[in-house]
Coordinates of C-alpha atoms and ligand atoms in Angstrom, one line a residue:
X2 CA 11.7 3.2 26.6
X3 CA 12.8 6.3 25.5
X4 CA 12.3 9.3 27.5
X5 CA 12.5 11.9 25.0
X6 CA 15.7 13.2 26.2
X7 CA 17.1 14.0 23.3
X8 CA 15.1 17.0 22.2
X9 CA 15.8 20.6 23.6
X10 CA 12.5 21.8 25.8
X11 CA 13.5 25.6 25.1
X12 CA 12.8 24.6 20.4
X13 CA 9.6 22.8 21.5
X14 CA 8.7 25.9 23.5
X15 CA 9.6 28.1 20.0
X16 CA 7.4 25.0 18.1
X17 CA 4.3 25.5 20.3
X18 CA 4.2 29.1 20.2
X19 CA 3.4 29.4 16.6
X20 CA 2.1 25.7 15.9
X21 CA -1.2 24.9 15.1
X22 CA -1.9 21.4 15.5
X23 CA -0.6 19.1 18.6
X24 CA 2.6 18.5 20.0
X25 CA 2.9 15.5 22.5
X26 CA 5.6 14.3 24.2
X27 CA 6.1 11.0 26.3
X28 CA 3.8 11.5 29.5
X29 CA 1.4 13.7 27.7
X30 CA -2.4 12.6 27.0
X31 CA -2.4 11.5 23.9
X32 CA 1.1 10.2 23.1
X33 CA 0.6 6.8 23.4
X34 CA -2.3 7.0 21.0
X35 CA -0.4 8.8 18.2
X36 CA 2.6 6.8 18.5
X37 CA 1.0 3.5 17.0
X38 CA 1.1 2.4 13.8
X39 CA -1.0 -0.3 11.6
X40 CA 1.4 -2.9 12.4
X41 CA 1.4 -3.9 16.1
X42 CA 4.6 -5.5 16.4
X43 CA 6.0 -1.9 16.0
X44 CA 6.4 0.0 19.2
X45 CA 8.6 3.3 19.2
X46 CA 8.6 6.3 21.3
X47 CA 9.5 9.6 19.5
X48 CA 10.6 12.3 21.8
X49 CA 8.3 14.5 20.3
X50 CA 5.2 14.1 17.6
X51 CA 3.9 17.0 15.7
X52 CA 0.2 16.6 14.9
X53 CA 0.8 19.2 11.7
X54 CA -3.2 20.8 10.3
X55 CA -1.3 22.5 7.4
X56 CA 1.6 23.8 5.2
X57 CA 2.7 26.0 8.3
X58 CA 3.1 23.1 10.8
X59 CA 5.0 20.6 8.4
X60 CA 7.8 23.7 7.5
X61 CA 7.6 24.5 11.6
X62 CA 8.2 20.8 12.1
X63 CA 11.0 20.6 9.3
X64 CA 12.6 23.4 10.5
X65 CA 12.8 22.6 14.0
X66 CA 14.2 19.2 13.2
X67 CA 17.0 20.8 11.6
X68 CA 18.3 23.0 14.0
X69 CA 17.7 20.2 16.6
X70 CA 19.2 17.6 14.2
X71 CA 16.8 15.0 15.1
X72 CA 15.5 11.3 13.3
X73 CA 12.7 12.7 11.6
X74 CA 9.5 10.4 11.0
X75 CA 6.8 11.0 8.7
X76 CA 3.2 9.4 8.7
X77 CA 0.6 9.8 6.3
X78 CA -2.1 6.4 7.1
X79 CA 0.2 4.9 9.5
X80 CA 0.1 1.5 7.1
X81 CA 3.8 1.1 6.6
X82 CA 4.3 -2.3 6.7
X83 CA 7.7 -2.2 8.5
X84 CA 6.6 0.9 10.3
X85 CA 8.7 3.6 8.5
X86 CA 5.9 6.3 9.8
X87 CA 7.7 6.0 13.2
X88 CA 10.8 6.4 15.1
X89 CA 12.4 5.9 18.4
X90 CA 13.8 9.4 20.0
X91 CA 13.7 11.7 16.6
X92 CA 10.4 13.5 15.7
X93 CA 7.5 12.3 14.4
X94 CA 5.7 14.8 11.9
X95 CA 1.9 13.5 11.6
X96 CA 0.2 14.2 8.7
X97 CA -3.3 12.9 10.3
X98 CA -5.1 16.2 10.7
X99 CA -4.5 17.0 7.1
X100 CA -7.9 15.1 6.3
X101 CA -9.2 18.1 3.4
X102 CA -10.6 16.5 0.1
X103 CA -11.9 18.8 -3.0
X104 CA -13.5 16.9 -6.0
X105 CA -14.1 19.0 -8.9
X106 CA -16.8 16.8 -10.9
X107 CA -16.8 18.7 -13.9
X108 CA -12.9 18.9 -14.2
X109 CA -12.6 15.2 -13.1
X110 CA -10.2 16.3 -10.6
X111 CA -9.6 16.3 -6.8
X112 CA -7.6 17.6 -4.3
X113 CA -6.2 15.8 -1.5
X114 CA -4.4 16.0 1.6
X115 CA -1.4 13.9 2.7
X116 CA -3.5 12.7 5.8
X117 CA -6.4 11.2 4.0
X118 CA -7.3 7.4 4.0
X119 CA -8.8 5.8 1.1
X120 CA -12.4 5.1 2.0
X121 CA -12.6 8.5 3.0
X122 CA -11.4 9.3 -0.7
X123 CA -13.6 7.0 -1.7
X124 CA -16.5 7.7 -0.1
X125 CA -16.3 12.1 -1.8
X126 CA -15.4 10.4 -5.3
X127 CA -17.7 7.5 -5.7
X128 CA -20.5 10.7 -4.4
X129 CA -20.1 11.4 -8.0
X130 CA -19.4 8.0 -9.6
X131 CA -16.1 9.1 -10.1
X132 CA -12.5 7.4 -8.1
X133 CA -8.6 7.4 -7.9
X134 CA -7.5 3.9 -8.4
X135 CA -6.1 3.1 -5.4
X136 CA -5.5 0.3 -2.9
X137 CA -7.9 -2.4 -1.2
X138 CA -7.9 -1.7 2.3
X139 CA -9.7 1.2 3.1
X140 CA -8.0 2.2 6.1
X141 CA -4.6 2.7 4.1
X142 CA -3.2 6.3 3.9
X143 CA -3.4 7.9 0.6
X144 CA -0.1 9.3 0.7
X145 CA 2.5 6.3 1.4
X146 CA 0.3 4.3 -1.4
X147 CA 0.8 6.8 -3.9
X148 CA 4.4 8.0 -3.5
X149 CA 5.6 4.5 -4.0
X150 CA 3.0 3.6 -7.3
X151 CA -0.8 2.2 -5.8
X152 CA -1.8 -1.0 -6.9
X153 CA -5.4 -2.3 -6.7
X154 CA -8.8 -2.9 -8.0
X155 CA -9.3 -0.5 -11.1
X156 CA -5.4 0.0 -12.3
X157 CA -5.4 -3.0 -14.8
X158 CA -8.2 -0.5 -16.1
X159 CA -6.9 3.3 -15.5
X160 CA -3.2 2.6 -14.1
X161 CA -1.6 3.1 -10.9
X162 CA -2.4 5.6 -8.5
X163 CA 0.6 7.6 -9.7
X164 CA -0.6 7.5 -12.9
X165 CA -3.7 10.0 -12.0
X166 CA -1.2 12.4 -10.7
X167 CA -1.4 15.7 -12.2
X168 CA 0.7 17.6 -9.4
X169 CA 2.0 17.4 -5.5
X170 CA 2.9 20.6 -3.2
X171 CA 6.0 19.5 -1.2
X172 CA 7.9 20.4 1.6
X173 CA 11.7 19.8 0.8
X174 CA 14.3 19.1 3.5
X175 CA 15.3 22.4 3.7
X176 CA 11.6 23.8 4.6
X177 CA 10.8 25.2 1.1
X178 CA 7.2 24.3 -0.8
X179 CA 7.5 23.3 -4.0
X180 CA 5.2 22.0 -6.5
X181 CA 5.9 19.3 -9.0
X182 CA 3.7 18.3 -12.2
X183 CA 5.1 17.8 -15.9
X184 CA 5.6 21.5 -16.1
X185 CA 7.0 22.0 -12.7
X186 CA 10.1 20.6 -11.5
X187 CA 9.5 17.5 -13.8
X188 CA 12.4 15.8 -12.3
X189 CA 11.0 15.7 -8.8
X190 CA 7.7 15.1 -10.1
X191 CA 9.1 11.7 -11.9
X192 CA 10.3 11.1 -8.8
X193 CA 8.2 11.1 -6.4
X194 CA 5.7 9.1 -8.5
X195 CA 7.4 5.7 -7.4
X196 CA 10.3 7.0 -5.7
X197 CA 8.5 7.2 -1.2
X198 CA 9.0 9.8 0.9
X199 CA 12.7 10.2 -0.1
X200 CA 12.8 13.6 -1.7
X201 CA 10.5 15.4 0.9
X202 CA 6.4 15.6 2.6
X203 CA 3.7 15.9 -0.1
X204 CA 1.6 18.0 1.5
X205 CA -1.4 18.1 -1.3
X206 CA -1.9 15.9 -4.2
X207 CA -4.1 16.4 -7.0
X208 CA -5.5 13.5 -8.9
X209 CA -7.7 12.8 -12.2
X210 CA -10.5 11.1 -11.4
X211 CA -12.4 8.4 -13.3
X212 CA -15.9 7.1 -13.7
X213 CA -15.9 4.1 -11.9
X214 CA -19.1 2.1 -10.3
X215 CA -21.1 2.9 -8.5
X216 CA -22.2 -0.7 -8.9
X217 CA -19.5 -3.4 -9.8
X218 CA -19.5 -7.4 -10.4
X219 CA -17.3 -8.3 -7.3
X220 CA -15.9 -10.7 -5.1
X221 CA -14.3 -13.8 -3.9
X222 CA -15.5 -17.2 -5.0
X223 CA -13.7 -19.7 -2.2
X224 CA -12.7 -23.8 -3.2
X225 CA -11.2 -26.1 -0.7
X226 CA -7.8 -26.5 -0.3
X227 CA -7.5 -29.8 -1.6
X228 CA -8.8 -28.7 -5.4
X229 CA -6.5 -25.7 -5.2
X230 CA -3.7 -27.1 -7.7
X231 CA -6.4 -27.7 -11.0
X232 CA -8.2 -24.0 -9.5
X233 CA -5.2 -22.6 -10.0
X234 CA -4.6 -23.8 -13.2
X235 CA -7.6 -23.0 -14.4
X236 CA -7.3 -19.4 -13.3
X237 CA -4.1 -18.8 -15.1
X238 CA -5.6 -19.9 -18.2
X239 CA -8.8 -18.1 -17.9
X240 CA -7.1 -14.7 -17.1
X241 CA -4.5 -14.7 -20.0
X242 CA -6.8 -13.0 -22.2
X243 CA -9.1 -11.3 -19.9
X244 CA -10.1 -7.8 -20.5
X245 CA -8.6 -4.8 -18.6
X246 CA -11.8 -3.8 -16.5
X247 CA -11.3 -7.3 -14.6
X248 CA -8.7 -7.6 -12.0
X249 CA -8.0 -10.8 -9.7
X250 CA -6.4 -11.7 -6.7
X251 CA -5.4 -15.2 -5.8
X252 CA -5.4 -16.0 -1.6
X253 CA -4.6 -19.3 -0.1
X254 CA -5.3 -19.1 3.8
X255 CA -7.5 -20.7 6.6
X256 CA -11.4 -19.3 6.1
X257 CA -11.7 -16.6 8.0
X258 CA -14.5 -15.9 11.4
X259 CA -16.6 -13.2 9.6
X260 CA -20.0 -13.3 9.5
X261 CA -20.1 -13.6 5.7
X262 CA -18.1 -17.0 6.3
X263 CA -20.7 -19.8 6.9
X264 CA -19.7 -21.2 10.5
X265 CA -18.8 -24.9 9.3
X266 CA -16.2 -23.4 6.7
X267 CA -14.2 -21.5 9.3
X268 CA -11.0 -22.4 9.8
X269 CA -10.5 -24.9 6.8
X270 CA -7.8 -24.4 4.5
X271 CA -9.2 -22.6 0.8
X272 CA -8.3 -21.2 -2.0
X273 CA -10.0 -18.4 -2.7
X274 CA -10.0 -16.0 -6.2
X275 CA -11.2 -12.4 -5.6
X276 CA -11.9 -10.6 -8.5
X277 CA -13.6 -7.0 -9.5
X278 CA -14.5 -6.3 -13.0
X279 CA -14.3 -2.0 -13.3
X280 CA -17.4 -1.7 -16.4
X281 CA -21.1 -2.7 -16.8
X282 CA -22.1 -4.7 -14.5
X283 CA -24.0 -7.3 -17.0
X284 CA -20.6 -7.5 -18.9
X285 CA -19.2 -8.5 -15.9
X286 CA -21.5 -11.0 -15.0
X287 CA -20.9 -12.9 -18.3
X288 CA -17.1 -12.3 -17.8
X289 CA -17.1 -14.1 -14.8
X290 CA -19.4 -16.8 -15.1
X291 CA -16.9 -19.4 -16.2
X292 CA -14.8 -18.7 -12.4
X293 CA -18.5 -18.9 -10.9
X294 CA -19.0 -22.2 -12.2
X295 CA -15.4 -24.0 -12.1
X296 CA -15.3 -27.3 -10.0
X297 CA -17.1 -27.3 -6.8
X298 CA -16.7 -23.8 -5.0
X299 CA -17.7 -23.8 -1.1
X300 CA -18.6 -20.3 -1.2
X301 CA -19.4 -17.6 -3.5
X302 CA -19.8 -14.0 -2.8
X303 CA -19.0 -12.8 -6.1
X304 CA -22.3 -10.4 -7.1
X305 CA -23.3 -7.1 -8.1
X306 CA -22.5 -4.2 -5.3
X307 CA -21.5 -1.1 -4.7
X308 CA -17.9 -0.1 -5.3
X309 CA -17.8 1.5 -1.9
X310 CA -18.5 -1.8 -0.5
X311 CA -16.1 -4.2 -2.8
X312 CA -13.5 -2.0 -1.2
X313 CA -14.5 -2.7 2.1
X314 CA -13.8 -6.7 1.7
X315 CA -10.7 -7.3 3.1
X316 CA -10.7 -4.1 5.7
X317 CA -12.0 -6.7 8.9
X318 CA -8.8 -9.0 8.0
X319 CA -6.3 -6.9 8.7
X320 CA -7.3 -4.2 11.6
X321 CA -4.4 -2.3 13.6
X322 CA -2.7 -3.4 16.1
X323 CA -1.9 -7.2 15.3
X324 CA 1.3 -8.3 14.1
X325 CA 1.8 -8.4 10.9
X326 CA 5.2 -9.3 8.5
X327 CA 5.1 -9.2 5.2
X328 CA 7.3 -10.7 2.3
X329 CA 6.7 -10.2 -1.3
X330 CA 8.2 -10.7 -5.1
X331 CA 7.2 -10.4 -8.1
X332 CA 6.9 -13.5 -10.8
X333 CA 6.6 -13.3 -14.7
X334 CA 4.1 -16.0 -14.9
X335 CA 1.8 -18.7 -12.8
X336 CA 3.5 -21.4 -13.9
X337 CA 3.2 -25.2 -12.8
X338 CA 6.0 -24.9 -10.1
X339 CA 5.0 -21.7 -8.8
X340 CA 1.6 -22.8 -8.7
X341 CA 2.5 -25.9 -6.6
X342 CA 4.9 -23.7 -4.4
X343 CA 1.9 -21.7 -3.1
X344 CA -0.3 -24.6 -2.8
X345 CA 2.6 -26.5 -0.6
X346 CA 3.3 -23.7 1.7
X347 CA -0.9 -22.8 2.0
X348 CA -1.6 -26.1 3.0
X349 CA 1.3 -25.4 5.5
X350 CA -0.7 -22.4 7.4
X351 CA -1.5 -22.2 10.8
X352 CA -2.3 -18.8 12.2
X353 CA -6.4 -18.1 11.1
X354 CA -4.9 -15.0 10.1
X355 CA -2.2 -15.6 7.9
X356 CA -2.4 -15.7 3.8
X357 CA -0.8 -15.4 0.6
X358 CA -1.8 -13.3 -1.9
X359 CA -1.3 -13.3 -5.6
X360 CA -2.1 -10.0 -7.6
X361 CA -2.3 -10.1 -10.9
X362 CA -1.2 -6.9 -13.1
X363 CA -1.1 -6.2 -16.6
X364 CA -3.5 -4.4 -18.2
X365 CA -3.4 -0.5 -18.3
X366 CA -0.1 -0.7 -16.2
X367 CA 1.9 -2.0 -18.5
X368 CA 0.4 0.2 -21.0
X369 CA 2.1 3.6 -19.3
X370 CA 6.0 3.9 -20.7
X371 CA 8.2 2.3 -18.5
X372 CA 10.6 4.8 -18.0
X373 CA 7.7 7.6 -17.3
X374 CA 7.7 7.1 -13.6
X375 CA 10.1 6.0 -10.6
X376 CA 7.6 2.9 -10.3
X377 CA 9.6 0.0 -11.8
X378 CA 7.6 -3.6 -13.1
X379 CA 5.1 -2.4 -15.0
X380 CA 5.6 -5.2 -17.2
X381 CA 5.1 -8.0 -14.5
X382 CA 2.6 -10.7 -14.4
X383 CA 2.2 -11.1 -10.9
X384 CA 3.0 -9.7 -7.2
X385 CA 3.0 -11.9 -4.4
X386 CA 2.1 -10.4 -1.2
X387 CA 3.0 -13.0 1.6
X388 CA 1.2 -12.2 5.3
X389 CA 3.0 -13.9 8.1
X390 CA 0.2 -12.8 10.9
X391 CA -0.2 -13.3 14.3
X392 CA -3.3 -11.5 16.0
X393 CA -0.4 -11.1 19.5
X394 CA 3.6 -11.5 19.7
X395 CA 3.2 -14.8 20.9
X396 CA 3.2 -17.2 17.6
X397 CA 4.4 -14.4 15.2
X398 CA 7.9 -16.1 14.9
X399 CA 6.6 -19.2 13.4
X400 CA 4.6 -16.9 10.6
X401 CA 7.4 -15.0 9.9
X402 CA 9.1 -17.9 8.8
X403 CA 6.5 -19.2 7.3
X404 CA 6.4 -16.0 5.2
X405 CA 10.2 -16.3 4.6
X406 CA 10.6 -20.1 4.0
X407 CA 8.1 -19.6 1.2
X408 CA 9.1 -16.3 -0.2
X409 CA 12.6 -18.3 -0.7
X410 CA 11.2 -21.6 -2.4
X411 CA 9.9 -18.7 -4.9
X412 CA 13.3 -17.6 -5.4
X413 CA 14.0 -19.1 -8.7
X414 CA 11.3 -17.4 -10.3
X415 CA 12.1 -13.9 -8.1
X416 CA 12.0 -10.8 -10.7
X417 CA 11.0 -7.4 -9.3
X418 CA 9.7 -6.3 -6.0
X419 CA 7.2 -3.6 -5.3
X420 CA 8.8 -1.0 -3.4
X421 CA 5.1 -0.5 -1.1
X422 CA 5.4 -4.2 0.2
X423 CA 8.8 -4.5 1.3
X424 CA 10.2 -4.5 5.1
X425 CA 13.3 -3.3 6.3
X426 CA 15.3 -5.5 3.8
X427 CA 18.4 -3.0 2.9
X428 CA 19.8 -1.3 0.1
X429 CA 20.3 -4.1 -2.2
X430 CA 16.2 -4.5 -2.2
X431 CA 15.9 -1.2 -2.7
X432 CA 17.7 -1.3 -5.6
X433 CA 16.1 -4.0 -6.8
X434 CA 12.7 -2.6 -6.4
X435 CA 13.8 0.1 -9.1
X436 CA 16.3 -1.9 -11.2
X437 CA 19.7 -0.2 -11.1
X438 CA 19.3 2.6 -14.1
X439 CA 15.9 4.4 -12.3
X440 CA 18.3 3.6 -8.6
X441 CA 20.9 5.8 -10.1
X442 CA 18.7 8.3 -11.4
X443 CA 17.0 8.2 -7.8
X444 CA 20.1 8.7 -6.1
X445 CA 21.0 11.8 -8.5
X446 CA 17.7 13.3 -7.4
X447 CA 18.1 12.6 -4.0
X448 CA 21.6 14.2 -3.9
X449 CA 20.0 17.3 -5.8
X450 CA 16.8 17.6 -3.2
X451 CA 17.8 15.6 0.1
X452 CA 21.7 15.9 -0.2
X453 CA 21.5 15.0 3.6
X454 CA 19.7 12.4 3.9
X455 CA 17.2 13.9 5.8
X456 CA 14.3 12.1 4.8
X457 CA 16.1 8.6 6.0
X458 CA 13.0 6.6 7.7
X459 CA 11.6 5.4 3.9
X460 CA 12.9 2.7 1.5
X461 CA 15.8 4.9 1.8
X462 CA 18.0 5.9 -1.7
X463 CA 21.4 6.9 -0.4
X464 CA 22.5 10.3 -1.7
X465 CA 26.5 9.3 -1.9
Ligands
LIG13 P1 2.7 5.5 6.3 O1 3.1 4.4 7.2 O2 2.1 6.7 6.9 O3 4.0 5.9 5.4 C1 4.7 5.0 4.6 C2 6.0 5.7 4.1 O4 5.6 6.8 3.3 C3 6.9 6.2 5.1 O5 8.2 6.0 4.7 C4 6.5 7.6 5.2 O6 7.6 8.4 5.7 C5 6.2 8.0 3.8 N1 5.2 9.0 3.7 C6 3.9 9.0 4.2 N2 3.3 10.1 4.0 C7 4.1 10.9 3.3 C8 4.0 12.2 2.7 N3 2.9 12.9 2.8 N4 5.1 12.7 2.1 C9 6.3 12.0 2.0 N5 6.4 10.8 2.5 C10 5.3 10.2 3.2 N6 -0.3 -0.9 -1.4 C11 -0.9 -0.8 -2.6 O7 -0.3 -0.3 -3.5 N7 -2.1 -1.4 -2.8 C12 -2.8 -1.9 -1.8 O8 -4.0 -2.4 -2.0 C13 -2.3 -2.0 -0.5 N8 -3.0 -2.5 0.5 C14 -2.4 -2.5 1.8 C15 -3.2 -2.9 2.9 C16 -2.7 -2.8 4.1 C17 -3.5 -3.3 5.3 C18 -1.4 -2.3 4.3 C19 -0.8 -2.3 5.7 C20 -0.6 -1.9 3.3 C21 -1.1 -1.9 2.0 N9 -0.4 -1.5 0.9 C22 -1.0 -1.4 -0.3 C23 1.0 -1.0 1.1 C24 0.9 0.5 1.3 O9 0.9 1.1 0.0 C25 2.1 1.1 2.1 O10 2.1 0.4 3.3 C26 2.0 2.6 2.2 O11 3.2 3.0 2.7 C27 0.9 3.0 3.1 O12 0.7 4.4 3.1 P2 0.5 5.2 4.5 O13 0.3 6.6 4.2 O14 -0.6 4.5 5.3 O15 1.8 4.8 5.2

């Protein structure tokens, strides 16, 4: 374990006399509890952590960093998949405190800070039937999901989470606050609306919100296993004309312990097709009748509910603190071999807690030009999200390989990756996440506001 050597007592001393949030150090109440991240099978000890409330304490933060020259961390939700918000002896600068939201109803527009989570965005929105597209686990950060695109229930409807940006305050690498919208430093602004945390910390973003809810026509209908090959099937063909306001996942794992979950299904291997349809609720009703009704489902807890709670569903399946590993691709289509491929490896699964999920996209991201944003794929059918879980360390080998050994039998049909759901993979994936053209252009920008490579715990774009 780190002690925290590497950090000068005399600058945290300068820090803490004008800081106002937290500063902990290994030893000090409190450290252990801000060092962890989402993923439990990440454990680092930063020599220091800087619990920032504000504008003030990020610059502070920065500029102590510099003059120290230390690995600099930064954590919006903590939900990093490979644990990017955290680092071994640097400094970790905390967004967490920053938890201010301001809707404007009448302007449709809200102001949020870096450390907010998105049920707690949510919860001000929906107040006035209004939301940011955004992701669906509530306990994610706002920040990380937008800065590299936000996918989830509403987008095939309103677009990405990037795509309600209207602006972001930023601290650079060198300590300044900038703001970038269209009008303002449109270069950073493209950016950082698919590019991560590689250009500097978003301290504030402000979003457009849309009406969505408050009641929707939502949830998973679950089939065995064993009639997941004709499901499938069937899904692909009934979604490849469905209308924006609906938006699917496909997940293939062992039922689940919840309390929804009657006891006798627990366990068994399903297929299950979660879906959310963002207009009236009697449209859809009749729009998903025909998944209601194919072949014999074991469960179905597709209904009318709030919006607030659809986005609740999958919260209880992935708390902190278990170990998680993700893999992930994207595929142009479902067709018959990618289709078998999942069903081979979901039979395959033996942790209770590990899954495969297939997202489908389309809709009104793919109607945003391409070249608009950082976010490359817009035009991709669907994104695989492969969860090799364990709920300790013991066991999370075998999932990992799991995860891998089916993320390669999808290699032939391999196109993009999304840049939110990738581990510590290298530069190659990175590049691949943005296709080389938007990689260049991201490296051009990086050179022009992170010439150092400051910001280098991310999916990192090289500046040389
Ligand atoms: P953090 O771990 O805090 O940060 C992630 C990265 O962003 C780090 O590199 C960090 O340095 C950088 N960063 C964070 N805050 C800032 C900031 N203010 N300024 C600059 N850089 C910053 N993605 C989706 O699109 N849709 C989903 O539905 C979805 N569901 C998920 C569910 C779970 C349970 C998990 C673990 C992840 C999910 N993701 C989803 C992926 C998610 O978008 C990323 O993990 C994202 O990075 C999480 O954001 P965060 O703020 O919690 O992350």
């Amino acid at each position: 374990m780190s002690q925290g050597t590497r950090i000068d007592g005399r600058a945290v001393d300068e820090l803490q006399a004008s800081f106002r949030g937290g500063l902990f150090r290994p030893g000090d109440g409190g450290y252990d509890e801000h060092r962890k991240v989402w993923n439990g099978s990440i454990d680092r000890h930063p020599a220091l952590i800087a619990r920032c409330t504000g504008v003030a304490d990020i610059r502070a933060a920065v500029r102590c960093a510099r003059s120290q020259d230390l690995l600099v961390a930064v954590r919006g939700g903590g939900h990093s998949f490979p644990g990017l918000s955290v680092c071994d002896d640097g400094m970790l600068i905390d967004l967490g405190p920053m938890r201010g939201i301001r809707v404007d109803p009448e302007a449709r527009t809200a102001r949020v800070q870096a450390g907010v989570l998105l049920g707690e965005l949510d919860r001000e929105t929906q107040e006035f039937g209004l939301a940011v597209p955004s992701g669906i686990v509530t306990h994610t950060g706002v920040a990380g999901l937008t800065l590299g695109g936000g996918i989830g229930w509403v987008m095939r409807k309103y677009g990405l989470t990037i795509d309600q940006l209207l602006s972001v305050d930023l601290v650079t690498a060198d300590g300044d606050l900038v703001r970038a919208s269209e009008d303002q430093n449109a270069d950073l602004f493209w950016g950082v609306r698919g590019g991560g945390g590689n250009f500097g910390i978003v301290t504030e973003f402000e979003f457009r919100l849309n009406p969505v809810g408050p009641y929707v026509m939502a949830g998973p209908v679950f089939w065995s296993m064993d009639d997941a090959p004709q499901v499938l099937r069937f899904y692909r063909d009934w979604i490849a004309d469905c209308p924006d306001p609906l938006m699917t996942i496909a997940v293939e794992r062992r039922a689940p312990a919840l309390p929804i979950v009657p006891p006798e299904l627990v366990g068994k291997h399903v297929v299950a097709i979660a879906a959310c349809y963002a207009g009236p609720v009697e449209e859809g009703q009749r729009i998903l009748e025909p998944l209601k009704h194919f072949g014999s489902p074991v469960l179905d807890l597709c209904r009318p509910k709030p919006f607030l709670e659809h986005q609740k569903m999958f919260d209880a399946s992935f708390p902190h603190g278990w170990s998680y590993y993700v893999r992930s691709c994207d595929v142009a289509a479902l067709t018959d071999d990618v289709i078998d491929t999942t069903v081979e490896y979901g039979r395959r699964i033996t942790s209770p807690i590990t899954s495969l999920g297939l997202w489908q996209m389309g809709g009104a991201v793919g109607r945003v030009d391409d070249g608009a944003t950082a976010f490359n794929g817009r035009q991709t059918g669907f994104t695989f999200n492969i969860n090799g879980n364990s709920t300790t360390a013991a066991g999370f080998d075998a999932e990992r390989e799991w995860a891998r050994n089916l993320w390669s039998a999808l290699a032939p049909h391999h196109t993009s990756v999304y840049v939110n759901f990738l581990m510590e993979e290298g530069e190659d994936r990175v590049r691949q996440a943005y296709g080389a053209a938007k990689y260049d252009r991201l490296k051009a920008l990086k050179r022009k506001y992170d010439p150092t490579n400051f910001f280098t715990l991310n999916q990192n774009i090289k500046p040389d």
